[in-house]
C-alpha cells in the first residue's frame, strides 16, 4: 500500500469529533420513528402486496393508523393483534384491515397484551431470520467463486427497462464489470412509497421495485456462473423510503445500497429529521443482512469546487462513518464515497487528486472506499473524456481504492450505451493491469506537494468538524456547510412523516437488530 | 464547384471522411462484420472500412468504422440555431436598463418538475456566474430570484406573478425519454391557460436545449450547453427594449 505521512493524533481527533456529532444526532432520533420505518416493519412482517391502483398495502395501513392517531405506538402491535384475530397470513390480514373488516382502534382490546407481545416477538424473530438468511445465501454464493480483487469495477445500467438493463448488465460483465448498479428513475427518491412489479418505463434510470431487484439478481446469478466470478448488485436507498428499500434489498439478496445520511437532504430537499431517522433503521437492516453501504460525498463536488471544498467531503465521510457505527456497520461494509472531480485545467490537479485519494485511504484503511470518476467537468468531446477517465483509473489503482466507478465517455451527454460501457471498461482493464502493483511501490515525499495537500485538507476538516460539533449537524446543514446547499430542520419533503414515539412504542425488529 | 458546397473533411478537401462507432445485436462473426458494412452502405456511405469488431456480449458486436460521406450541403442556406442576443456585456446591459428602461428589471429562474439539477440555473443566476462571466444576481440593474430545483410549474408561475417578473428562466437537464419536453410544455400550457403567456419573456435552458427547439415549444428563446449569463441578460434587455419601441 502506498504511504503518506499524516499525524495520527489529528486523525484521532477528527474521528472523535465525528463520533460526537453522530451521537448528538442519535440522541435526537431515538425518540422518533417515521412513516417509512413503520412501513418497513410491515414489509418485514410479510406485507408485500399492493392494491389494484398499485398502492402498497403497507402504505395504506400506516395511513389508517395515522388517521386514527394510533401511529405513535408503532404499527407492530396493532398488526400483530390483527394477525391473531384473522389467524391468516400477513397480506390477507392487511387486506382485511384496509377493507374495514378489522378495526385497528379496537384490535388491541380483543386479545391479551401478552399474547400480542408474543406474536410480535414471533413476527420479529421471523423477520430477522430472513435478514440472516440473505447474509448466508450471499456468503455461500461468493464462496463458490474466487475472491474478487479490488478495486471492484462498478458500472451503472440505466435504460428505464429492467429487461433491457439485464442485457446491458450481461455485456458489462463480459467487458469486466464486477458490480452492476441499477440506477433509479428520476425522482423516485421523492416517491413516498415503493412502486411494485416489473417496470419498463423509467426516466434516466429504472424504478427500484422488489420485483425488478429479483429479476436483475437472477440475471446476475446466471452471468456469475458463466463468467465464474460473483457479480454484486447495487441499488439506491437514499430518498423517502430508505428503510423499506433496505428491506426489499435484503429480501432479494442485494449486495450494496447507496445509503447516505445526508444525500437526500442536500440533493433532493428531503427533510433532515426524516432522513436521519430513516437512515439509521435502514443501515441497521443493512448490517444484519450484510449489505454494504455506499455514501454520496462525491456529489458535493458537483455543486462546490473540488479543491476549495475537499475538506467538506472528508468531514462528511467522518460523520457518515460515525453514523454507520451507530448502526453497527463493520468497516468492510463501509463504502464511503469520494471523487476525482478537480477541474482538468488546473495545473498539478492530478497531484491533488492523489492527495485526496490517499487521505481517504489513510483515514479509512479498512473501508472499501467508493471512488467516483470525473463527472461535472467531463467534456462533451467524448474522446477527451476517455483521457480524463484514464487518469482517474490510474489514481484509483495507484492508491488502491475499494470500489471503482468506471467513468463513461458520454458522462456529459446521456446515460451510457452498451458501446460506451465497453469503451470505459477497456480503459479500466488496461490501467488496472498495467499498473497493478504500483501502489506497493509508492511512498509520497514527506514535504512534497501531495503530502502537504493531504495535511492541509485534514487540518481544514478538523476546523470544519469543530464548527459543526459546536453548532450541531442540523444547524450546520441549515447554514450550507455541505455542498453549499442550505436546508432547514423543519422544512423539506417528508417532514409530515416524522413521528414522535409514545411511551408504549414498540418495534421488536429494531430492538433485536440494534443489539 | 460552388464554394458553398461542403462535406466532412478528413485530410483532403471534400474527402467526406467520418468516424463511426456502434453496436449490432448479433454474435461477432464474419457475417456480423459484413452486416455492419451493409448497414453503413444503406446510410449512403461509401468506401466503408470496418476497422474493429469485438464481441461485447454473447449476441452483441461492437464496431468501429470509417467511411466517406457522399452528399454535399449548401452552406449558404444553413441558418444558425442560436438566439439573437445582441452580444452586449455586463456594463452595457446595466447602462441600457438604467438609461432606456429607467427601472430595474426582474428575473425569476428555476429548474422545474422533478429535475433536481440546479448547477445550470445557478451558473446563470448566482453572483459568481459561469466561465468568468458574472451571473444575473451581480447585475445592479437586475433583481434576480433563483428558486432552485424541483420547483413545480405552479410555484414558478405564482412567484413570477408576485414579483412582477419581466423574464422567467427555466432550466431542464434530464432529457432521457424526453422528460424535459413534458415539463417545458406544461409550463407553457399553464401560462396560456392563465393568460400570462405574453406577460413574461420566457426562456428555456439546459445542456440539451437549442433555440429552435425551445421556440417550437412556445419559448422566446432557448440556450444550450456552455451558455454565459451575459448572453441571456443581453437577450432579455434587447427584447424589452424592442417591446418598448426603443430599438
Ligand atoms: C451534477 C449532476 C448531478 C447532481 C446535481 C446536483 C445539483 N444540485 O445540481 C445530482 C447528483 C443530484 C444528479 C442527479 C441525477 N442526475 Co445528474 N448529472 C450531473 C452532472 C455530473 C453535471 C451537471 C452539471 O452540473 N453541469 C454543469 C452546468 C453548469 O452545466 P449545465 O447544466 O449544462 O448548464 C449550462 C447550460 O446548459 C445552460 N443552462 C442550464 N440551465 C439553464 C437555464 C436557462 C434559463 C439558461 C438560459 C441556460 C441554462 O447554462 C449553464 C451554464 O453554461 C451531469 C453530467 C454532465 N457532466 O453534464 C449529470 C447528468 C445531467 N445527470 C443525469 C442523470 C440521469 C441524473 C439522475 C436522473 C440520475 C438518477 N437516475 O438518479 C439524477 C436526477 C435526479 C433528479 N430528480 O433530477 C444525466 C442526464 C441524462 C439525460 N440527458 O437525460 C447526466 C447527463 C449524466 C449521465 N450521462 O447520465 N446529477
Short mmCIF file of C-alpha atoms in Angstrom, two decimals, chain A residues 121-367:
data_model
loop_
_atom_site.label_atom_id
_atom_site.label_comp_id
_atom_site.label_asym_id
_atom_site.label_seq_id
_atom_site.Cartn_x
_atom_site.Cartn_y
_atom_site.Cartn_z
CA UNK A 121 -41.83 -11.42 19.04
CA UNK A 122 -42.52 -14.31 16.69
CA UNK A 123 -43.03 -11.99 13.75
CA UNK A 124 -39.87 -10.08 14.57
CA UNK A 125 -37.79 -13.23 15.00
CA UNK A 126 -39.02 -14.49 11.64
CA UNK A 127 -38.22 -11.16 10.05
CA UNK A 128 -34.72 -11.14 11.43
CA UNK A 129 -34.15 -14.69 10.28
CA UNK A 130 -34.99 -13.54 6.76
CA UNK A 131 -32.27 -10.91 7.05
CA UNK A 132 -29.86 -13.52 8.38
CA UNK A 133 -30.80 -15.82 5.53
CA UNK A 134 -29.78 -13.18 3.00
CA UNK A 135 -26.35 -12.93 4.57
CA UNK A 136 -25.92 -16.69 4.45
CA UNK A 137 -27.11 -17.01 0.88
CA UNK A 138 -24.72 -14.33 -0.33
CA UNK A 139 -21.79 -15.79 1.54
CA UNK A 140 -22.50 -19.22 0.12
CA UNK A 141 -22.66 -17.82 -3.40
CA UNK A 142 -19.42 -15.89 -3.01
CA UNK A 143 -17.68 -18.96 -1.59
CA UNK A 144 -18.31 -20.71 -4.90
CA UNK A 145 -16.08 -18.28 -6.80
CA UNK A 146 -12.52 -16.97 -6.47
CA UNK A 147 -12.08 -13.82 -4.41
CA UNK A 148 -12.72 -10.67 -6.41
CA UNK A 149 -9.75 -8.28 -6.49
CA UNK A 150 -10.10 -4.64 -5.51
CA UNK A 151 -10.76 -2.09 -6.83
CA UNK A 152 -14.08 -3.64 -7.88
CA UNK A 153 -15.14 -2.40 -11.30
CA UNK A 154 -18.55 -0.81 -10.93
CA UNK A 155 -20.85 0.32 -13.74
CA UNK A 156 -24.37 1.66 -13.86
CA UNK A 157 -27.17 0.49 -16.09
CA UNK A 158 -29.98 2.94 -16.64
CA UNK A 159 -32.22 2.10 -19.56
CA UNK A 160 -35.52 2.51 -17.71
CA UNK A 161 -36.49 -1.01 -18.73
CA UNK A 162 -35.45 -3.79 -16.35
CA UNK A 163 -35.20 -6.40 -19.11
CA UNK A 164 -33.03 -4.15 -21.26
CA UNK A 165 -30.96 -3.45 -18.12
CA UNK A 166 -30.27 -7.18 -17.83
CA UNK A 167 -28.94 -7.24 -21.41
CA UNK A 168 -26.75 -4.22 -20.69
CA UNK A 169 -25.52 -5.79 -17.44
CA UNK A 170 -24.57 -9.01 -19.18
CA UNK A 171 -22.47 -7.10 -21.66
CA UNK A 172 -20.84 -5.01 -18.93
CA UNK A 173 -19.82 -8.12 -17.03
CA UNK A 174 -18.49 -9.54 -20.25
CA UNK A 175 -16.26 -6.46 -20.53
CA UNK A 176 -15.04 -6.85 -16.95
CA UNK A 177 -17.56 -5.29 -14.54
CA UNK A 178 -17.71 -6.79 -11.03
CA UNK A 179 -20.59 -4.68 -9.80
CA UNK A 180 -23.82 -3.69 -11.53
CA UNK A 181 -25.82 -0.78 -10.20
CA UNK A 182 -29.33 -0.23 -11.46
CA UNK A 183 -29.82 3.49 -11.00
CA UNK A 184 -33.35 4.59 -10.19
CA UNK A 185 -35.70 6.54 -12.36
CA UNK A 186 -35.59 10.33 -11.98
CA UNK A 187 -37.43 11.45 -8.87
CA UNK A 188 -38.18 8.00 -7.47
CA UNK A 189 -36.43 9.22 -4.34
CA UNK A 190 -39.33 11.63 -3.83
CA UNK A 191 -42.00 8.92 -4.02
CA UNK A 192 -43.28 8.16 -0.55
CA UNK A 193 -43.87 4.51 -1.49
CA UNK A 194 -42.07 1.78 -3.38
CA UNK A 195 -43.62 1.04 -6.77
CA UNK A 196 -44.37 -2.59 -7.47
CA UNK A 197 -43.89 -5.12 -10.22
CA UNK A 198 -41.53 -5.39 -13.16
CA UNK A 199 -41.18 -1.98 -14.84
CA UNK A 200 -40.12 -0.81 -18.29
CA UNK A 201 -40.78 2.93 -18.28
CA UNK A 202 -38.21 4.81 -16.17
CA UNK A 203 -36.58 8.16 -16.97
CA UNK A 204 -32.79 8.26 -16.68
CA UNK A 205 -32.97 5.08 -14.64
CA UNK A 206 -35.18 2.13 -13.76
CA UNK A 207 -37.67 2.04 -10.89
CA UNK A 208 -36.46 0.28 -7.78
CA UNK A 209 -39.10 -2.37 -7.10
CA UNK A 210 -38.71 -5.65 -5.30
CA UNK A 211 -39.62 -7.49 -8.49
CA UNK A 212 -37.00 -5.59 -10.50
CA UNK A 213 -34.45 -6.43 -7.81
CA UNK A 214 -35.20 -10.10 -8.17
CA UNK A 215 -35.15 -10.03 -11.98
CA UNK A 216 -31.70 -8.45 -12.01
CA UNK A 217 -30.40 -10.69 -9.21
CA UNK A 218 -31.34 -13.83 -11.14
CA UNK A 219 -29.82 -12.42 -14.32
CA UNK A 220 -26.58 -11.69 -12.47
CA UNK A 221 -26.57 -15.13 -10.84
CA UNK A 222 -26.67 -16.64 -14.29
CA UNK A 223 -23.90 -14.36 -15.56
CA UNK A 224 -21.81 -15.04 -12.43
CA UNK A 225 -21.90 -18.74 -13.24
CA UNK A 226 -20.95 -18.17 -16.87
CA UNK A 227 -18.11 -15.79 -16.06
CA UNK A 228 -17.04 -17.70 -12.94
CA UNK A 229 -16.99 -14.69 -10.65
CA UNK A 230 -19.52 -13.31 -8.22
CA UNK A 231 -21.23 -10.18 -9.58
CA UNK A 232 -22.52 -7.77 -6.96
CA UNK A 233 -25.81 -5.93 -7.34
CA UNK A 234 -26.35 -2.34 -6.21
CA UNK A 235 -29.40 -0.17 -5.77
CA UNK A 236 -30.17 3.17 -4.18
CA UNK A 237 -31.84 3.69 -0.80
CA UNK A 238 -31.49 7.44 -0.27
CA UNK A 239 -34.87 9.13 -0.56
CA UNK A 240 -38.19 8.92 1.23
CA UNK A 241 -38.13 5.11 1.57
CA UNK A 242 -34.63 4.38 2.88
CA UNK A 243 -35.53 1.59 5.30
CA UNK A 244 -38.09 -0.01 3.00
CA UNK A 245 -35.62 -0.18 0.13
CA UNK A 246 -33.21 -1.84 2.56
CA UNK A 247 -35.84 -4.44 3.44
CA UNK A 248 -36.59 -5.23 -0.20
CA UNK A 249 -32.87 -5.41 -0.92
CA UNK A 250 -32.37 -7.90 1.89
CA UNK A 251 -35.26 -10.00 0.61
CA UNK A 252 -33.70 -10.14 -2.84
CA UNK A 253 -30.06 -10.56 -1.78
CA UNK A 254 -28.64 -7.27 -2.99
CA UNK A 255 -25.03 -6.63 -2.06
CA UNK A 256 -24.71 -2.86 -1.87
CA UNK A 257 -27.02 0.09 -1.26
CA UNK A 258 -26.37 3.76 -1.76
CA UNK A 259 -27.26 4.82 1.72
CA UNK A 260 -26.04 8.27 2.66
CA UNK A 261 -27.03 10.03 5.85
CA UNK A 262 -27.31 13.43 4.13
CA UNK A 263 -27.67 12.98 0.36
CA UNK A 264 -31.48 13.11 0.36
CA UNK A 265 -31.43 16.25 2.50
CA UNK A 266 -29.00 18.14 0.33
CA UNK A 267 -29.75 16.92 -3.16
CA UNK A 268 -33.44 16.07 -3.00
CA UNK A 269 -34.67 18.53 -0.36
CA UNK A 270 -35.92 15.75 1.89
CA UNK A 271 -36.45 16.77 5.49
CA UNK A 272 -33.33 16.21 7.59
CA UNK A 273 -35.05 14.70 10.61
CA UNK A 274 -36.87 12.24 8.41
CA UNK A 275 -33.62 11.30 6.72
CA UNK A 276 -31.62 10.87 9.91
CA UNK A 277 -34.25 8.58 11.41
CA UNK A 278 -34.72 6.62 8.20
CA UNK A 279 -31.03 6.13 7.50
CA UNK A 280 -30.47 4.68 10.94
CA UNK A 281 -33.08 1.93 10.63
CA UNK A 282 -32.11 1.38 7.02
CA UNK A 283 -28.49 0.87 7.99
CA UNK A 284 -29.38 -1.47 10.87
CA UNK A 285 -31.09 -3.65 8.28
CA UNK A 286 -28.02 -3.47 6.04
CA UNK A 287 -25.78 -4.52 8.91
CA UNK A 288 -27.91 -7.55 9.66
CA UNK A 289 -28.34 -8.61 6.04
CA UNK A 290 -24.70 -7.96 5.14
CA UNK A 291 -25.40 -5.20 2.66
CA UNK A 292 -22.52 -2.79 2.08
CA UNK A 293 -23.48 0.87 2.18
CA UNK A 294 -22.14 3.47 -0.24
CA UNK A 295 -22.18 7.13 0.72
CA UNK A 296 -22.52 10.09 -1.63
CA UNK A 297 -19.86 12.64 -0.67
CA UNK A 298 -18.74 12.74 -4.29
CA UNK A 299 -21.88 14.70 -5.10
CA UNK A 300 -20.73 17.70 -3.00
CA UNK A 301 -18.12 18.36 -5.63
CA UNK A 302 -20.77 18.94 -8.29
CA UNK A 303 -22.15 21.99 -6.51
CA UNK A 304 -18.86 23.03 -4.84
CA UNK A 305 -15.33 23.29 -6.13
CA UNK A 306 -13.29 20.10 -5.65
CA UNK A 307 -10.19 21.87 -4.36
CA UNK A 308 -11.81 24.58 -2.28
CA UNK A 309 -14.26 22.21 -0.58
CA UNK A 310 -12.27 18.98 -0.47
CA UNK A 311 -12.42 19.09 3.32
CA UNK A 312 -16.22 19.03 3.28
CA UNK A 313 -16.00 15.61 1.64
CA UNK A 314 -13.63 14.37 4.33
CA UNK A 315 -15.73 15.83 7.13
CA UNK A 316 -18.83 14.18 5.72
CA UNK A 317 -17.06 10.82 5.39
CA UNK A 318 -16.10 11.01 9.03
CA UNK A 319 -19.69 11.81 10.02
CA UNK A 320 -21.10 9.11 7.76
CA UNK A 321 -18.70 6.61 9.28
CA UNK A 322 -19.68 7.61 12.80
CA UNK A 323 -23.39 7.34 11.99
CA UNK A 324 -22.73 3.96 10.39
CA UNK A 325 -21.05 2.81 13.59
CA UNK A 326 -24.21 3.80 15.47
CA UNK A 327 -25.95 1.37 13.16
CA UNK A 328 -23.32 -1.29 13.93
CA UNK A 329 -21.92 -1.44 10.42
CA UNK A 330 -18.50 -3.11 10.33
CA UNK A 331 -15.65 -1.48 8.39
CA UNK A 332 -15.87 -3.88 5.48
CA UNK A 333 -19.42 -2.69 4.76
CA UNK A 334 -18.47 0.99 4.77
CA UNK A 335 -18.20 2.14 1.17
CA UNK A 336 -17.51 5.80 1.89
CA UNK A 337 -17.67 7.98 -1.19
CA UNK A 338 -15.21 10.40 -2.72
CA UNK A 339 -14.39 11.59 -6.18
CA UNK A 340 -11.89 12.68 -8.82
CA UNK A 341 -13.58 15.99 -9.67
CA UNK A 342 -10.85 18.62 -9.94
CA UNK A 343 -11.10 20.93 -12.94
CA UNK A 344 -8.90 19.34 -15.63
CA UNK A 345 -7.45 22.75 -16.44
CA UNK A 346 -5.81 23.08 -13.04
CA UNK A 347 -2.05 22.68 -13.09
CA UNK A 348 -0.95 19.68 -10.99
CA UNK A 349 -4.60 18.79 -10.45
CA UNK A 350 -3.67 15.10 -10.64
CA UNK A 351 -1.32 15.51 -7.68
CA UNK A 352 -4.14 16.99 -5.65
CA UNK A 353 -6.36 14.10 -6.65
CA UNK A 354 -3.72 11.66 -5.39
CA UNK A 355 -3.52 13.61 -2.14
CA UNK A 356 -7.28 13.43 -1.63
CA UNK A 357 -7.38 9.73 -2.51
CA UNK A 358 -4.51 8.94 -0.15
CA UNK A 359 -6.07 10.94 2.65
CA UNK A 360 -9.25 8.89 2.36
CA UNK A 361 -7.26 5.65 2.38
CA UNK A 362 -5.31 6.75 5.43
CA UNK A 363 -8.42 7.80 7.34
CA UNK A 364 -10.42 4.67 6.50
CA UNK A 365 -7.84 1.93 5.88
CA UNK A 366 -10.30 -0.92 6.22
CA UNK A 367 -13.26 0.57 4.39
#
